[in-house]
Coordinates of C-alpha atoms in Angstrom, one line a residue:
M1 CA -0.1 0.3 0.0
P2 CA 1.7 3.2 -1.1
E3 CA 1.7 5.9 1.8
P4 CA -0.1 9.1 1.7
Q5 CA 1.6 11.9 0.1
P6 CA 1.3 15.4 2.1
T7 CA -1.5 17.4 -0.2
A8 CA -0.6 21.4 -0.5
S9 CA -2.8 22.6 2.2
A10 CA -1.0 20.6 5.2
G11 CA 2.1 21.4 3.8
D12 CA 1.2 25.4 3.6
D13 CA 0.1 24.9 7.2
A14 CA 3.5 23.1 8.1
F15 CA 5.4 26.7 7.4
T16 CA 2.5 28.6 9.1
P17 CA 4.8 28.9 12.4
Y18 CA 7.4 29.9 10.2
A19 CA 5.5 32.8 7.7
A20 CA 5.6 35.6 11.1
G21 CA 9.0 35.1 11.3
L22 CA 9.9 35.6 7.6
R23 CA 7.7 38.7 7.5
I24 CA 10.2 40.1 10.3
L25 CA 12.9 39.3 8.2
L26 CA 11.3 41.1 4.8
E27 CA 9.8 43.7 6.2
G28 CA 11.6 44.7 10.0
A29 CA 10.3 43.5 13.7
R30 CA 7.1 46.6 14.4
A31 CA 7.3 46.3 17.9
A32 CA 6.2 48.8 20.2
T33 CA 8.8 49.8 22.2
G34 CA 10.0 51.9 25.4
Q35 CA 6.1 52.9 26.5
S36 CA 6.9 53.3 30.4
P37 CA 5.9 57.2 30.3
K38 CA 8.8 59.9 31.0
E39 CA 9.9 63.2 31.0
T40 CA 13.3 64.7 29.6
I41 CA 15.1 66.4 32.5
W42 CA 18.6 67.1 30.7
S43 CA 20.0 67.2 27.0
R44 CA 23.1 67.8 25.5
N45 CA 23.4 67.9 22.3
K46 CA 21.9 64.0 21.5
A47 CA 22.2 63.0 25.2
R48 CA 19.3 63.0 26.8
V49 CA 18.1 62.4 30.4
Y50 CA 15.1 60.3 31.0
H51 CA 12.9 60.3 34.3
Y52 CA 10.9 57.8 34.4
I53 CA 6.9 59.1 35.9
P54 CA 6.4 57.3 39.1
V55 CA 3.3 55.0 39.5
G56 CA 3.0 54.8 42.9
A57 CA 4.6 56.0 46.3
R58 CA 8.7 56.4 46.1
R59 CA 9.7 53.4 48.4
F60 CA 13.5 54.6 48.5
R61 CA 15.5 58.0 48.7
V62 CA 18.2 56.8 46.5
P63 CA 17.4 57.1 42.6
I64 CA 19.2 55.4 40.0
L65 CA 20.5 56.4 36.5
L66 CA 20.7 53.5 33.8
V67 CA 23.7 54.5 31.6
Y68 CA 23.5 52.8 28.4
S69 CA 25.9 52.0 25.0
L70 CA 26.8 54.3 22.8
I71 CA 25.7 52.3 19.8
N72 CA 22.8 49.8 20.4
R73 CA 19.8 51.6 21.8
P74 CA 17.9 51.8 25.1
Y75 CA 14.9 51.3 24.7
I76 CA 15.8 47.2 25.2
L77 CA 15.7 48.2 29.8
D78 CA 12.6 49.1 28.0
L79 CA 11.0 46.5 25.9
M80 CA 7.4 46.2 26.3
P81 CA 5.0 46.2 29.1
G82 CA 5.4 42.9 30.9
N83 CA 8.9 43.2 29.7
S84 CA 10.6 46.0 30.8
L85 CA 13.2 46.2 33.5
V86 CA 12.1 50.3 33.9
E87 CA 8.6 49.6 34.2
Y88 CA 9.3 46.7 36.9
L89 CA 12.1 49.6 38.8
V90 CA 9.7 51.7 38.8
G91 CA 6.6 49.4 40.0
Q92 CA 9.1 48.3 42.9
G93 CA 9.2 52.4 43.8
F94 CA 12.5 53.3 42.8
D95 CA 12.7 56.7 41.3
V96 CA 14.5 55.8 37.5
Y97 CA 16.6 58.0 35.0
L98 CA 18.1 56.6 31.9
L99 CA 21.0 58.4 29.8
D100 CA 20.5 57.8 26.5
W101 CA 23.1 59.0 24.3
G102 CA 21.3 59.9 21.2
V103 CA 22.1 58.3 18.1
P104 CA 25.9 59.4 16.6
G105 CA 26.3 60.9 13.3
D106 CA 29.7 62.2 11.6
E107 CA 29.1 65.3 13.2
D108 CA 30.1 63.4 16.6
A109 CA 33.3 61.7 15.3
Y110 CA 35.1 64.5 17.5
L111 CA 33.4 63.2 20.9
A112 CA 35.9 60.8 22.1
L113 CA 35.2 58.6 25.7
D114 CA 36.5 61.6 27.8
H115 CA 33.9 64.2 26.6
Y116 CA 31.2 61.4 27.9
V117 CA 32.8 59.8 30.4
L118 CA 34.0 63.6 31.7
D119 CA 31.6 66.1 30.7
Y120 CA 27.6 64.2 29.8
L121 CA 27.9 61.8 32.7
P122 CA 28.7 64.1 35.8
S123 CA 25.9 66.7 34.3
A124 CA 23.6 64.1 34.2
I125 CA 23.9 62.8 37.6
R126 CA 24.3 66.4 38.6
R127 CA 20.7 66.6 37.0
V128 CA 19.5 63.3 38.8
L129 CA 20.6 64.7 42.0
R130 CA 19.3 67.9 41.8
R131 CA 15.8 67.2 40.3
S132 CA 15.4 63.8 42.9
G133 CA 16.4 65.9 46.0
A134 CA 18.5 63.0 46.9
T135 CA 22.4 63.1 47.7
E136 CA 23.5 60.2 46.6
L137 CA 22.8 57.7 43.5
T138 CA 23.0 54.4 42.0
L139 CA 24.5 54.5 38.5
F140 CA 23.5 51.2 36.5
G141 CA 26.0 51.3 33.6
Y142 CA 24.5 48.2 30.7
C143 CA 26.8 47.5 27.7
M144 CA 29.4 50.5 27.2
G145 CA 27.4 52.0 29.6
G146 CA 28.7 50.0 31.9
T147 CA 32.1 50.5 31.0
M148 CA 31.5 54.3 31.4
A149 CA 30.3 53.9 34.6
A150 CA 32.7 51.8 35.6
M151 CA 35.3 54.4 34.4
Y152 CA 33.3 57.4 36.5
A153 CA 33.2 55.5 39.4
A154 CA 36.7 54.4 39.6
L155 CA 37.7 58.5 38.7
F156 CA 34.9 59.8 41.5
P157 CA 35.2 57.5 44.4
D158 CA 33.2 59.6 46.6
P159 CA 29.0 60.3 47.1
P160 CA 26.8 60.5 45.6
L161 CA 27.9 57.2 43.9
K162 CA 25.7 54.7 46.5

């Protein structure tokens, strides 16, 4: 007895789970990221410091400044509702800020790492402290932002860092 041959519709059904992935590869992902409510409290050139709007009472006095990479996009820390470090921290009662360096272009070629660590980062930290009313903060670096945060902390080990 011959084995049954798959029909065209059965073969099509076998590839249905891959259709969405193929569409994303061809057209690009269209996920709505970075949805946590925020306001810009500081800017210099392309760099911005965002303050995330609290959803309840602030439980912790020491604010957190998230420092992201120069190259990647910081919405990785605020992907989408239910999958967001920012959303989680704000929901736990932390006062959360994020330093977004912006998208670098040819006009930024003169900027060296020391500009970011010795100029931009201290200015952003001062603004966060002023805004939060705190005397110290937690500096949380991610990716290359972790390297820059560590450089800053090594150069300026005294408070206001916690």
